[in-house]
Coordinates of C-alpha atoms in Angstrom, one line a residue:
M1 CA 5.2 -19.4 -40.7
T2 CA 2.8 -20.1 -37.8
N3 CA -0.6 -18.7 -37.3
S4 CA -0.2 -16.1 -34.6
S5 CA -3.8 -16.0 -33.5
S6 CA -3.8 -19.8 -32.8
D7 CA -0.5 -19.4 -31.0
E8 CA -2.0 -16.7 -28.8
Q9 CA -4.9 -19.0 -27.9
A10 CA -2.8 -22.0 -26.9
V11 CA -2.9 -22.9 -23.2
G12 CA 0.7 -23.8 -22.2
G13 CA 2.6 -24.8 -19.2
A14 CA 2.8 -21.3 -17.8
V15 CA -1.0 -21.3 -17.3
T16 CA -1.4 -24.9 -16.2
L17 CA 1.8 -25.9 -14.4
G18 CA 2.0 -22.2 -13.3
L19 CA -0.6 -23.1 -10.8
L20 CA 1.8 -25.3 -9.0
A21 CA 4.6 -22.6 -9.2
A22 CA 2.3 -19.8 -7.9
W23 CA 1.1 -22.1 -5.1
A24 CA 4.7 -23.0 -4.2
L25 CA 5.6 -19.3 -3.9
H26 CA 2.6 -18.6 -1.8
D27 CA 3.2 -21.6 0.5
L28 CA 6.8 -20.7 1.0
E29 CA 5.5 -17.5 2.7
E30 CA 3.3 -19.6 4.9
L31 CA 6.0 -22.1 5.7
A32 CA 8.3 -19.3 6.8
T33 CA 5.7 -17.5 8.9
V34 CA 2.9 -19.8 10.3
P35 CA 4.3 -21.3 13.5
G36 CA 5.9 -18.0 14.8
W37 CA 2.9 -16.0 13.8
W38 CA 0.5 -18.2 15.8
R39 CA 2.7 -18.1 18.9
R40 CA 2.8 -14.3 18.8
N41 CA -0.8 -13.6 17.9
L42 CA -2.9 -16.3 19.5
P43 CA -3.5 -14.5 22.8
A44 CA -4.7 -11.3 21.1
L45 CA -7.0 -13.3 18.7
R46 CA -8.5 -15.2 21.5
E47 CA -9.3 -12.0 23.3
R48 CA -10.6 -10.2 20.2
Y49 CA -12.8 -13.2 19.0
P50 CA -14.2 -14.8 22.2
A51 CA -17.0 -16.5 20.2
V52 CA -14.5 -18.8 18.5
P53 CA -14.5 -22.2 20.3
E54 CA -11.5 -22.8 22.5
A55 CA -10.8 -26.1 20.7
V56 CA -10.2 -24.1 17.5
W57 CA -7.6 -21.9 19.2
R58 CA -5.9 -24.9 20.8
R59 CA -5.7 -26.8 17.5
A60 CA -4.3 -23.7 15.7
G61 CA -1.7 -23.1 18.4
A62 CA -0.7 -26.8 18.5
V63 CA 0.4 -27.0 14.9
E64 CA 4.2 -27.1 15.0
G65 CA 6.5 -26.3 12.1
R66 CA 7.3 -29.9 11.2
E67 CA 3.6 -30.9 11.0
F68 CA 2.8 -27.8 9.0
A69 CA 5.6 -28.6 6.5
V70 CA 4.4 -32.1 6.0
A71 CA 0.9 -30.8 5.5
V72 CA 2.2 -28.4 2.9
G73 CA 3.9 -31.3 1.2
A74 CA 0.7 -33.3 1.1
M75 CA -1.2 -30.4 -0.3
A76 CA 1.6 -30.0 -2.9
A77 CA 0.6 -33.5 -4.2
V78 CA -3.0 -32.3 -4.6
V79 CA -2.1 -29.1 -6.4
A80 CA 0.5 -30.9 -8.6
S81 CA -2.1 -33.4 -9.7
A82 CA -4.5 -30.7 -10.7
A83 CA -1.8 -28.7 -12.5
V84 CA -0.7 -31.8 -14.5
A85 CA -4.4 -32.6 -15.3
G86 CA -4.6 -29.1 -16.7
R87 CA -1.4 -29.5 -18.7
M88 CA -2.5 -32.8 -20.2
T89 CA -5.9 -31.4 -21.3
G90 CA -4.8 -28.0 -22.5
G91 CA -6.5 -26.4 -19.5
R92 CA -9.8 -28.1 -20.1
S93 CA -9.6 -30.4 -17.0
A94 CA -12.4 -29.7 -14.5
A95 CA -10.1 -30.6 -11.7
Y96 CA -7.5 -28.0 -12.8
Q97 CA -10.1 -25.3 -13.3
T98 CA -11.7 -26.0 -9.9
A99 CA -8.3 -26.0 -8.3
L100 CA -7.4 -22.7 -10.0
D101 CA -10.7 -21.1 -8.8
A102 CA -10.1 -22.4 -5.3
F103 CA -6.6 -21.1 -5.3
G104 CA -7.8 -17.6 -6.2
L105 CA -10.6 -17.7 -3.6
H106 CA -8.0 -19.0 -1.0
G107 CA -6.1 -15.8 -1.7
L108 CA -9.2 -13.7 -1.0
V109 CA -9.7 -15.6 2.2
H110 CA -6.2 -14.7 3.3
L111 CA -6.9 -11.0 2.7
A112 CA -10.1 -11.3 4.7
Q113 CA -8.2 -13.0 7.5
A114 CA -5.7 -10.1 7.5
G115 CA -8.6 -7.7 7.7
L116 CA -10.1 -9.6 10.7
A117 CA -6.7 -9.8 12.4
R118 CA -6.1 -6.1 11.6
G119 CA -2.7 -6.8 10.2
Y120 CA -0.4 -9.3 8.6
T121 CA -1.5 -13.0 8.6
P122 CA 0.5 -15.8 7.0
G123 CA -0.3 -15.8 3.2
S124 CA -1.6 -12.3 3.1
A125 CA 1.6 -10.8 1.4
T126 CA 1.6 -13.2 -1.6
S127 CA -2.1 -13.3 -2.0
P128 CA -2.4 -9.8 -3.7
L129 CA 1.0 -10.2 -5.4
V130 CA 0.9 -13.8 -6.6
V131 CA -2.3 -15.7 -5.9
V132 CA -5.0 -13.4 -7.1
P133 CA -3.1 -12.0 -10.1
F134 CA -2.1 -15.4 -11.3
T135 CA -5.6 -16.7 -11.0
L136 CA -7.0 -13.8 -12.9
W137 CA -4.3 -14.1 -15.6
A138 CA -4.7 -17.9 -16.0
R139 CA -8.5 -17.6 -16.2
H140 CA -8.1 -14.9 -18.9
R141 CA -5.8 -17.2 -20.9
L142 CA -8.3 -20.1 -20.5
R143 CA -11.1 -17.8 -21.7
R144 CA -9.1 -16.6 -24.7
A145 CA -8.3 -20.2 -25.6
G146 CA -12.1 -21.0 -25.4
V147 CA -11.7 -23.6 -22.7
L148 CA -12.8 -21.8 -19.6
R149 CA -15.9 -23.4 -18.1
A150 CA -18.6 -21.1 -17.0
T151 CA -18.3 -20.6 -13.2
R152 CA -21.4 -20.4 -11.2
P153 CA -21.6 -19.5 -7.5
R154 CA -22.2 -23.2 -6.7
D155 CA -18.9 -24.1 -8.5
L156 CA -17.1 -21.6 -6.3
A157 CA -18.6 -23.0 -3.2
V158 CA -17.7 -26.5 -4.2
G159 CA -14.1 -25.4 -5.0
L160 CA -13.8 -23.8 -1.6
G161 CA -15.3 -26.9 0.1
L162 CA -12.9 -29.2 -1.7
A163 CA -9.9 -26.9 -0.8
G164 CA -11.1 -27.0 2.8
A165 CA -11.4 -30.8 2.7
A166 CA -7.9 -31.1 1.1
T167 CA -6.5 -28.9 3.8
V168 CA -8.0 -30.9 6.6
G169 CA -6.9 -34.1 4.9
A170 CA -3.3 -32.8 4.4
H171 CA -3.2 -31.9 8.1
A172 CA -4.5 -35.4 9.1
V173 CA -1.8 -37.0 6.9
A174 CA 0.8 -34.7 8.5
R175 CA -0.4 -35.6 12.1
R176 CA -0.2 -39.3 11.2
L177 CA 3.2 -39.1 9.6
T178 CA 4.8 -36.9 12.3
G179 CA 3.1 -38.5 15.3
A180 CA 1.5 -35.2 16.3
T181 CA -1.8 -35.4 18.1
A182 CA -4.8 -33.2 17.6
A183 CA -5.4 -30.8 20.4
R184 CA -8.1 -32.3 22.6
P185 CA -10.7 -30.3 24.6
R186 CA -9.8 -30.0 28.2

């Protein structure tokens, strides 16, 4: 007979490798919607937010489906590495916990983007259904197991910064591999 309280406190693959699964579900939505969404919505966004530099709008509109898919693949390697680190350490890995927090915050950013766009934006459907709930559930499981590190505002800022850097890096890799060029100011 096993001790049920210690079984309840174990951090298993659903918590750690589940990060990769939740991320994949979320990014499938983005893969399906990003290129077409930008083509349809870029003119209205430019008009609504004239303070955004034109170079930002050009770069956003220049990302084609192939480049975006390769960038998603590059980001998959980052998320998979963090999830495996979490699995190997029973959820204790700082890289895993930082990635988990960044994933949850990323979901909140998607919801804020949808608010600013006043409607659907790629990623905003799975954020309240998958991203945020998974993050809260996984953090709860880590807390119950006694392995959740205290999260300070600085940690959240670092997590978002690392997520942003990983995103920029993934797109740089994608541009290099697909031969795409970054939009240049005119």
